[in-house]
Structures are given as structure tokens and as C-alpha cells.
Amino acid sequence: MQALLASANLSSQAIRNSYEATLADLRLPVEGDPDLVQMLAELAEMFDAEDLTDISDAFLQFVTRLSFDPEGAPLKRWLEELPAPLAYRRNSVRERLAAEADEKLLIVEIDGNERADPSLLSAFACTRAGKWLNVPPFQRQLADWDELSAAVNSALDSMVQKGVQISEIQFVVRPFLFHHEFHKIPRPNEGELGEHYVVVLRDKYRAYQDPPPQAVLAYKQAMAKCSPDKIKLVQIPSEATKLPQMFSGDQGFCYAGFICGPDPHAETGRRDILRRVVLRGVGYAYWLQKEPACGGDWTIALKKYLLDALAGVGQLKDLPSWIRNGRQECNELAVHGALLWDDPDFKPFLKLSSPSRTST
């Protein structure tokens, strides 16, 4: 397998991503910083049958993920040449992962100014694997937030008319727009956006960085090393002077101890705190945009909610869907919450980039 991977000319990052995704799917932590030999040995030892000459499902999944890579042709041939008894298991793994990669996303990129006024919306459809769909992009000039809401609905409706079933919407914006309640955009006669779709935020500047900053990659790798229920919760303080203390410990899932909502009279310093947290490499964060009516110290209720969420998902990547389900159930900690999900490895944006777009 080492020789096969070398012949496929796969990047070390692609191999690492496949290994981490496989262990995450099995709800297993990544121990230390294994090299290729250690990865292969660990995956090969995860036998699922008494016959130790068999190939583990973990190993099959690892190779199958890599076979989807543009450089993965040698691995596709290796999988096709497996003996007949393994064909059913190979096909089962392939079909499940192919369906996962084929999930449809809507990327909504918004330009605006420092006064938080939107000016331009561009929407594109792609698969979970980062392949752009063969549908025309949607673009519209904006004058205010009402026009933005109408444009998002128009973009979704245009995708539906083309037969594209969207499951997740990623709003690619600069951090000074993080306070806007994108997931609460009303759908005509259908409630709010966040009830029907997974809605996450991405930092626009970081989405176009290639390669991603080392701090961002290190943050993701630190999160991948443990199962979701073992991930540490880190509270974002409401005072900028306390930010250095926040970054002195281990990496974790961040949540704000303050409200950062659309109120134009809200303290702009809190929005600046979120921006600074993102610049430090944090890719997963949650904050409330309206104070819940639960009474008492709502930060305690929010922490418990997020701990329950991390304990309730099999993989960290399932957390956005868990939040969406909470919005469907009218859980106010989900209804009023915004989720930053800035995966440094998911960069379909670069395939459409141009100097004029990347400089905004």
C-alpha cells in the first residue's frame, strides 16, 4: 500500500485527511502525529472479522476516500481487483461515501462595507466534495438586508427549479457581518432558513487563503484528535483584555459569553472580539444573537446545551445538523445561535477565484 500511495502521487495532506475522516467516522481519536507507516498499520489491524487475512472496513474506507481524489486512479484499480468475497463490502463503503460526497451545498458569498451594509450577493452550488455543479451562478446587487433575504430565497428557488436539492448553506462573509441572523431569514410560507437547512458561517478572507494558515490547520487537527464528547469548551470572554487567557490552554470548541446580535446600537467591541478570535485560527465557534428567556445565567444553559450537542453526535462534522434539528424543535439556544464552521480543507471557492474577487 505504501508503494501504491506513492505511485498515486497523493499529497500528504490528502492522506492525512482520509485517515482522520475514517477514524472520525468510527468515533476513534487520532493519537499523536502518526506517519504513513503508523496510519496503515493501525487501519490494517482494525479487523471486523475472525479471519485475520481479511481487510478491515476501516482500511477499505481509508482507501476508498483516497480513490475519489483526482490523483486516486491507481487506488480505484486496486479496489476493483479485490477478490469477490470483499466486493460487497467494497461496494457498500463506496456507495455510502459517494452519497456523502455528493451532498449538495449552496455557497452564498456576500460583500459589504464596515458599516455592515450588504452590497452584492453571489450564490453557487457545489457538492460536499467541493465539485461545482453545472448550474449558472446567481448574483444580485443589494441595497439593504431586506433585499439580501429576498436574494437568498431567489437563489434557493432557482436551484430547486434546476432540480438541485440543497441540504446546507454556507454564508461566506467577513467577520464584521457575523452578527447578522442569516439562519433566521424567512422562507415564504415555510418558517425560517435554519429550520430547513444546515446554516453555517465562513470567514471570507480565510476561505480564499491557499494554503490555509498553519494556525487554522493546527486548530482543526487538534479538534480531530478526540471524539466530540471529549472536546473542551472554551468560553470567549466579553472583554478584549481577557483574550490572551483564552488562548493559553488547549484548543476546543469556542462559545461566546456575550450576545452578538443585529441590534445597530449593540457594542461594536464584541464584534471585534469575534473577529480577533477568528484571526487567531479558531474555526469552530458558537454565539447567541439574542438573549434567551430561560432566566438566570444563560451562559450556564448555553454551555450545557453545547456539551449535550457534542455528546450527542458521532462525529464533529454532524454538529451543524444537530443544531439545525434544535431549530426545528424551537430550542431557543439553537434558534438564537450562530455557528462558525470554517473548515480549512473545504475550499471550492478557489476554483472560481479571480484577483478582483479574492482581494475583496
Short mmCIF file of C-alpha atoms in Angstrom, two decimals:
data_model
loop_
_atom_site.label_atom_id
_atom_site.label_comp_id
_atom_site.label_asym_id
_atom_site.label_seq_id
_atom_site.Cartn_x
_atom_site.Cartn_y
_atom_site.Cartn_z
CA MET A 1 0.00 0.00 0.00
CA GLN A 2 2.90 2.37 0.65
CA ALA A 3 4.13 1.80 -2.90
CA LEU A 4 0.62 2.21 -4.27
CA LEU A 5 0.12 5.53 -2.50
CA ALA A 6 3.47 6.72 -3.80
CA SER A 7 2.50 5.78 -7.38
CA ALA A 8 -0.77 7.70 -7.00
CA ASN A 9 1.15 10.90 -6.28
CA LEU A 10 -1.27 11.81 -3.49
CA SER A 11 -0.41 14.72 -1.24
CA SER A 12 0.47 14.02 2.39
CA GLN A 13 -2.44 16.28 3.40
CA ALA A 14 -4.91 14.22 1.34
CA ILE A 15 -3.70 11.03 3.02
CA ARG A 16 -3.93 12.66 6.43
CA ASN A 17 -7.45 13.94 5.72
CA SER A 18 -8.61 10.47 4.65
CA TYR A 19 -7.10 8.91 7.77
CA GLU A 20 -8.68 11.47 10.11
CA ALA A 21 -12.07 11.24 8.38
CA THR A 22 -12.01 7.43 8.67
CA LEU A 23 -11.20 7.49 12.38
CA ALA A 24 -13.84 10.18 12.96
CA ASP A 25 -16.41 8.01 11.19
CA LEU A 26 -15.51 5.18 13.58
CA ARG A 27 -15.65 7.55 16.57
CA LEU A 28 -11.97 6.97 17.31
CA PRO A 29 -9.47 9.64 18.35
CA VAL A 30 -6.30 10.46 16.43
CA GLU A 31 -3.42 9.55 18.73
CA GLY A 32 -0.34 11.72 18.41
CA ASP A 33 1.00 12.60 14.96
CA PRO A 34 1.33 9.26 13.12
CA ASP A 35 3.36 8.89 9.94
CA LEU A 36 2.15 6.90 6.93
CA VAL A 37 3.50 3.55 8.19
CA GLN A 38 1.73 4.00 11.54
CA MET A 39 -1.53 5.02 9.82
CA LEU A 40 -1.53 1.96 7.58
CA ALA A 41 -0.63 -0.40 10.42
CA GLU A 42 -3.40 0.97 12.65
CA LEU A 43 -6.05 0.76 9.92
CA ALA A 44 -4.96 -2.74 8.89
CA GLU A 45 -5.25 -4.00 12.47
CA MET A 46 -8.90 -2.91 12.82
CA PHE A 47 -10.25 -6.32 11.82
CA ASP A 48 -14.01 -6.73 11.66
CA ALA A 49 -13.99 -10.49 11.25
CA GLU A 50 -12.32 -13.51 12.85
CA ASP A 51 -10.42 -14.21 9.64
CA LEU A 52 -7.23 -12.21 10.14
CA THR A 53 -6.40 -12.49 6.44
CA ASP A 54 -9.37 -10.23 5.75
CA ILE A 55 -9.18 -6.46 5.16
CA SER A 56 -10.75 -4.22 7.77
CA ASP A 57 -13.64 -1.92 6.90
CA ALA A 58 -11.52 0.93 8.27
CA PHE A 59 -8.81 0.15 5.72
CA LEU A 60 -11.38 -0.13 2.92
CA GLN A 61 -12.89 3.22 3.90
CA PHE A 62 -9.47 4.89 4.02
CA VAL A 63 -8.53 3.67 0.53
CA THR A 64 -12.00 4.42 -0.88
CA ARG A 65 -11.84 8.02 0.31
CA LEU A 66 -8.47 8.43 -1.41
CA SER A 67 -9.79 6.80 -4.61
CA PHE A 68 -12.13 9.79 -5.01
CA ASP A 69 -9.10 12.10 -5.21
CA PRO A 70 -8.18 13.36 -8.73
CA GLU A 71 -4.88 11.50 -8.30
CA GLY A 72 -6.57 8.35 -6.99
CA ALA A 73 -6.81 6.27 -10.20
CA PRO A 74 -4.31 3.59 -9.00
CA LEU A 75 -6.38 3.12 -5.86
CA LYS A 76 -9.58 2.73 -7.88
CA ARG A 77 -7.88 -0.09 -9.84
CA TRP A 78 -6.68 -1.72 -6.61
CA LEU A 79 -10.22 -1.70 -5.22
CA GLU A 80 -11.62 -3.20 -8.44
CA GLU A 81 -9.12 -6.06 -8.23
CA LEU A 82 -10.14 -7.14 -4.72
CA PRO A 83 -11.36 -10.76 -4.50
CA ALA A 84 -15.07 -11.46 -4.87
CA PRO A 85 -15.80 -12.02 -1.13
CA LEU A 86 -14.75 -8.41 -0.49
CA ALA A 87 -16.74 -6.92 -3.39
CA TYR A 88 -19.95 -6.42 -1.41
CA ARG A 89 -18.18 -4.66 1.45
CA ARG A 90 -16.17 -2.55 -1.01
CA ASN A 91 -19.33 -1.50 -2.85
CA SER A 92 -21.17 -0.73 0.38
CA VAL A 93 -18.39 1.56 1.61
CA ARG A 94 -18.07 3.19 -1.82
CA GLU A 95 -21.80 3.91 -2.13
CA ARG A 96 -22.04 5.42 1.34
CA LEU A 97 -19.04 7.69 0.87
CA ALA A 98 -20.10 8.65 -2.65
CA ALA A 99 -23.50 9.73 -1.34
CA GLU A 100 -21.78 11.73 1.40
CA ALA A 101 -19.52 13.46 -1.14
CA ASP A 102 -22.47 14.14 -3.47
CA GLU A 103 -24.45 16.08 -0.86
CA LYS A 104 -25.45 19.47 -2.32
CA LEU A 105 -24.42 22.77 -0.73
CA LEU A 106 -25.23 26.38 -1.55
CA ILE A 107 -22.32 28.80 -1.11
CA VAL A 108 -23.59 32.34 -0.54
CA GLU A 109 -20.84 34.96 -0.74
CA ILE A 110 -21.74 38.45 0.49
CA ASP A 111 -19.80 41.67 0.04
CA GLY A 112 -20.42 44.58 2.37
CA ASN A 113 -18.80 47.58 3.98
CA GLU A 114 -17.57 48.26 7.50
CA ARG A 115 -20.99 49.74 8.36
CA ALA A 116 -22.33 46.20 7.85
CA ASP A 117 -24.39 47.17 4.79
CA PRO A 118 -24.58 44.38 2.17
CA SER A 119 -23.77 45.34 -1.42
CA LEU A 120 -23.51 42.16 -3.51
CA LEU A 121 -24.67 38.55 -3.19
CA SER A 122 -23.24 35.68 -5.23
CA ALA A 123 -24.51 32.11 -4.84
CA PHE A 124 -23.02 28.89 -6.22
CA ALA A 125 -23.98 25.21 -5.82
CA CYS A 126 -21.38 22.52 -5.16
CA THR A 127 -21.08 19.04 -3.71
CA ARG A 128 -19.70 18.15 -0.29
CA ALA A 129 -16.55 17.01 -2.12
CA GLY A 130 -16.08 20.54 -3.47
CA LYS A 131 -17.16 19.94 -7.08
CA TRP A 132 -19.11 22.84 -8.59
CA LEU A 133 -22.44 21.84 -10.11
CA ASN A 134 -23.22 22.64 -13.71
CA VAL A 135 -25.79 25.32 -12.89
CA PRO A 136 -25.38 29.06 -13.55
CA PRO A 137 -24.25 31.10 -10.53
CA PHE A 138 -26.78 33.51 -9.03
CA GLN A 139 -25.74 37.14 -8.49
CA ARG A 140 -27.61 40.22 -7.33
CA GLN A 141 -26.78 43.76 -6.22
CA LEU A 142 -28.10 44.64 -2.74
CA ALA A 143 -29.25 47.85 -1.12
CA ASP A 144 -30.21 46.57 2.33
CA TRP A 145 -30.86 43.44 4.42
CA ASP A 146 -34.41 43.04 3.12
CA GLU A 147 -33.03 42.71 -0.39
CA LEU A 148 -30.47 40.21 0.89
CA SER A 149 -33.22 37.99 2.33
CA ALA A 150 -35.15 38.15 -0.95
CA ALA A 151 -31.99 37.33 -2.93
CA VAL A 152 -31.21 34.27 -0.79
CA ASN A 153 -34.74 32.96 -1.34
CA SER A 154 -34.46 33.61 -5.08
CA ALA A 155 -31.15 31.74 -5.22
CA LEU A 156 -32.67 28.76 -3.41
CA ASP A 157 -35.75 28.75 -5.61
CA SER A 158 -33.59 28.85 -8.74
CA MET A 159 -31.68 25.78 -7.51
CA VAL A 160 -34.92 23.91 -6.81
CA GLN A 161 -36.17 24.72 -10.32
CA LYS A 162 -32.97 23.18 -11.71
CA GLY A 163 -33.51 20.02 -9.65
CA VAL A 164 -30.74 20.73 -7.14
CA GLN A 165 -31.72 19.65 -3.63
CA ILE A 166 -29.72 21.79 -1.20
CA SER A 167 -29.02 20.46 2.30
CA GLU A 168 -26.56 23.05 3.65
CA ILE A 169 -25.99 26.77 3.12
CA GLN A 170 -22.60 28.33 3.83
CA PHE A 171 -22.56 32.11 4.18
CA VAL A 172 -19.09 33.33 3.23
CA VAL A 173 -18.76 36.76 4.83
CA ARG A 174 -16.26 38.96 6.60
CA PRO A 175 -16.42 38.81 10.42
CA PHE A 176 -17.98 42.27 10.71
CA LEU A 177 -21.15 40.67 9.28
CA PHE A 178 -21.20 37.77 11.76
CA HIS A 179 -23.85 39.47 13.86
CA HIS A 180 -26.49 39.15 11.16
CA GLU A 181 -29.07 36.39 11.71
CA PHE A 182 -28.62 34.57 8.42
CA HIS A 183 -30.29 31.38 9.67
CA LYS A 184 -33.39 33.42 10.58
CA ILE A 185 -34.03 34.63 7.04
CA PRO A 186 -37.74 33.86 6.48
CA ARG A 187 -38.73 31.33 3.84
CA PRO A 188 -42.06 32.09 2.10
CA ASN A 189 -44.73 30.15 3.99
CA GLU A 190 -42.07 27.82 5.39
CA GLY A 191 -40.71 29.35 8.58
CA GLU A 192 -37.03 30.27 8.76
CA LEU A 193 -33.98 29.21 6.75
CA GLY A 194 -32.31 27.43 9.67
CA GLU A 195 -35.30 25.15 10.17
CA HIS A 196 -34.92 23.61 6.71
CA TYR A 197 -31.20 23.78 6.02
CA VAL A 198 -27.94 23.47 7.89
CA VAL A 199 -26.70 27.08 8.01
CA VAL A 200 -23.09 27.88 8.89
CA LEU A 201 -20.79 30.91 8.62
CA ARG A 202 -17.39 31.05 6.93
CA ASP A 203 -14.77 33.81 7.14
CA LYS A 204 -14.48 35.14 3.59
CA TYR A 205 -10.84 36.15 3.82
CA ARG A 206 -9.81 32.75 5.16
CA ALA A 207 -11.92 30.88 2.61
CA TYR A 208 -9.66 32.20 -0.16
CA GLN A 209 -6.34 31.64 1.58
CA ASP A 210 -4.27 28.93 -0.10
CA PRO A 211 -2.60 27.29 1.61
CA PRO A 212 -4.56 27.83 4.83
CA PRO A 213 -2.68 29.44 7.74
CA GLN A 214 -0.82 26.95 9.91
CA ALA A 215 -2.75 28.15 12.96
CA VAL A 216 -6.03 27.19 11.30
CA LEU A 217 -4.77 23.75 10.26
CA ALA A 218 -3.31 23.13 13.71
CA TYR A 219 -6.63 24.05 15.29
CA LYS A 220 -8.56 21.58 13.13
CA GLN A 221 -6.03 18.81 13.74
CA ALA A 222 -6.21 19.40 17.49
CA MET A 223 -10.00 19.05 17.35
CA ALA A 224 -9.74 15.86 15.27
CA LYS A 225 -7.60 14.12 17.87
CA CYS A 226 -10.50 13.43 20.20
CA SER A 227 -14.09 12.26 19.91
CA PRO A 228 -16.73 15.02 20.14
CA ASP A 229 -17.71 14.22 23.71
CA LYS A 230 -14.09 14.78 24.79
CA ILE A 231 -13.72 18.18 23.10
CA LYS A 232 -13.11 21.03 25.50
CA LEU A 233 -15.49 24.00 25.59
CA VAL A 234 -13.68 27.36 25.62
CA GLN A 235 -15.62 30.48 26.55
CA ILE A 236 -14.91 33.63 24.55
CA PRO A 237 -14.74 36.48 27.09
CA SER A 238 -16.67 39.71 26.67
CA GLU A 239 -13.55 41.79 27.37
CA ALA A 240 -10.71 42.07 24.88
CA THR A 241 -8.14 42.20 27.70
CA LYS A 242 -9.04 38.61 28.66
CA LEU A 243 -8.48 37.15 25.17
CA PRO A 244 -4.83 36.14 25.83
CA GLN A 245 -6.04 33.95 28.74
CA MET A 246 -8.49 32.23 26.42
CA PHE A 247 -5.70 31.12 24.08
CA SER A 248 -3.36 29.94 26.82
CA GLY A 249 -4.96 26.49 27.12
CA ASP A 250 -5.82 23.60 24.82
CA GLN A 251 -7.81 24.04 21.63
CA GLY A 252 -11.54 23.48 21.84
CA PHE A 253 -15.00 24.42 20.63
CA CYS A 254 -15.48 28.11 21.40
CA TYR A 255 -18.66 29.82 22.57
CA ALA A 256 -19.22 33.47 23.41
CA GLY A 257 -20.11 34.63 26.90
CA PHE A 258 -21.92 37.62 25.42
CA ILE A 259 -24.68 38.45 22.94
CA CYS A 260 -23.62 39.49 19.43
CA GLY A 261 -26.82 40.31 17.58
CA PRO A 262 -28.19 42.56 14.85
CA ASP A 263 -29.06 45.48 17.15
CA PRO A 264 -27.35 48.51 15.47
CA HIS A 265 -26.79 50.04 18.91
CA ALA A 266 -25.03 46.92 20.24
CA GLU A 267 -21.49 47.24 21.49
CA THR A 268 -19.21 47.03 18.43
CA GLY A 269 -16.35 45.89 20.65
CA ARG A 270 -17.96 42.45 20.94
CA ARG A 271 -17.97 42.06 17.18
CA ASP A 272 -14.30 42.99 17.20
CA ILE A 273 -13.65 40.26 19.79
CA LEU A 274 -15.20 37.65 17.46
CA ARG A 275 -13.06 38.95 14.61
CA ARG A 276 -9.91 38.64 16.69
CA VAL A 277 -10.82 35.10 17.75
CA VAL A 278 -11.23 34.08 14.11
CA LEU A 279 -7.91 35.66 13.16
CA ARG A 280 -6.19 33.53 15.80
CA GLY A 281 -7.17 30.37 13.92
CA VAL A 282 -10.40 29.33 15.65
CA GLY A 283 -12.58 27.53 13.13
CA TYR A 284 -15.50 26.32 15.27
CA ALA A 285 -17.45 28.80 17.40
CA TYR A 286 -20.98 29.49 18.60
CA TRP A 287 -22.62 32.63 19.92
CA LEU A 288 -26.12 33.86 20.71
CA GLN A 289 -27.62 36.76 18.78
CA LYS A 290 -30.47 37.31 21.24
CA GLU A 291 -30.65 36.70 24.98
CA PRO A 292 -32.78 33.61 25.69
CA ALA A 293 -35.76 33.75 28.02
CA CYS A 294 -34.56 30.79 30.08
CA GLY A 295 -33.80 33.02 33.06
CA GLY A 296 -30.78 33.01 35.33
CA ASP A 297 -27.27 32.82 33.93
CA TRP A 298 -27.88 31.91 30.28
CA THR A 299 -24.19 31.14 29.74
CA ILE A 300 -24.62 28.08 32.00
CA ALA A 301 -27.59 26.91 29.93
CA LEU A 302 -25.65 27.51 26.71
CA LYS A 303 -22.64 25.56 27.96
CA LYS A 304 -24.85 22.61 28.91
CA TYR A 305 -26.58 22.77 25.52
CA LEU A 306 -23.25 22.62 23.67
CA LEU A 307 -21.95 19.82 25.91
CA ASP A 308 -25.13 17.84 25.17
CA ALA A 309 -24.61 18.54 21.46
CA LEU A 310 -21.01 17.29 21.48
CA ALA A 311 -22.05 14.20 23.43
CA GLY A 312 -24.96 13.55 21.08
CA VAL A 313 -23.09 13.40 17.75
CA GLY A 314 -20.98 10.56 16.43
CA GLN A 315 -18.62 12.87 14.55
CA LEU A 316 -17.81 16.54 14.92
CA LYS A 317 -19.00 17.14 11.35
CA ASP A 318 -22.52 16.14 12.46
CA LEU A 319 -22.78 19.07 14.88
CA PRO A 320 -24.27 21.57 12.35
CA SER A 321 -27.11 19.10 11.64
CA TRP A 322 -27.67 18.69 15.39
CA ILE A 323 -28.04 22.48 15.70
CA ARG A 324 -30.47 22.51 12.74
CA ASN A 325 -32.60 19.87 14.47
CA GLY A 326 -32.69 22.07 17.57
CA ARG A 327 -34.01 24.94 15.47
CA GLN A 328 -36.73 22.68 14.10
CA GLU A 329 -37.70 21.84 17.69
CA CYS A 330 -37.76 25.57 18.59
CA ASN A 331 -34.97 25.24 21.16
CA GLU A 332 -34.19 28.92 21.78
CA LEU A 333 -30.49 28.24 22.29
CA ALA A 334 -30.44 26.90 18.73
CA VAL A 335 -32.94 29.39 17.28
CA HIS A 336 -30.91 32.38 18.51
CA GLY A 337 -27.44 30.91 17.92
CA ALA A 338 -24.94 31.43 15.07
CA LEU A 339 -22.41 28.76 14.12
CA LEU A 340 -18.97 29.42 12.65
CA TRP A 341 -17.78 26.32 10.76
CA ASP A 342 -14.61 27.31 8.92
CA ASP A 343 -13.15 24.07 7.57
CA PRO A 344 -9.72 24.93 6.09
CA ASP A 345 -9.80 21.83 3.83
CA PHE A 346 -13.09 22.72 2.12
CA LYS A 347 -12.10 25.30 -0.48
CA PRO A 348 -14.21 25.11 -3.63
CA PHE A 349 -14.06 28.94 -3.64
CA LEU A 350 -10.54 28.90 -5.07
CA LYS A 351 -11.75 27.24 -8.28
CA LEU A 352 -13.88 30.29 -9.05
CA SER A 353 -11.50 32.92 -7.73
CA SER A 354 -10.01 35.79 -9.65
CA PRO A 355 -7.74 38.65 -8.48
CA SER A 356 -10.69 41.02 -8.26
CA ARG A 357 -12.74 38.63 -6.13
CA THR A 358 -10.01 37.45 -3.81
CA SER A 359 -8.96 40.99 -2.96
CA THR A 360 -12.37 41.98 -1.56
#
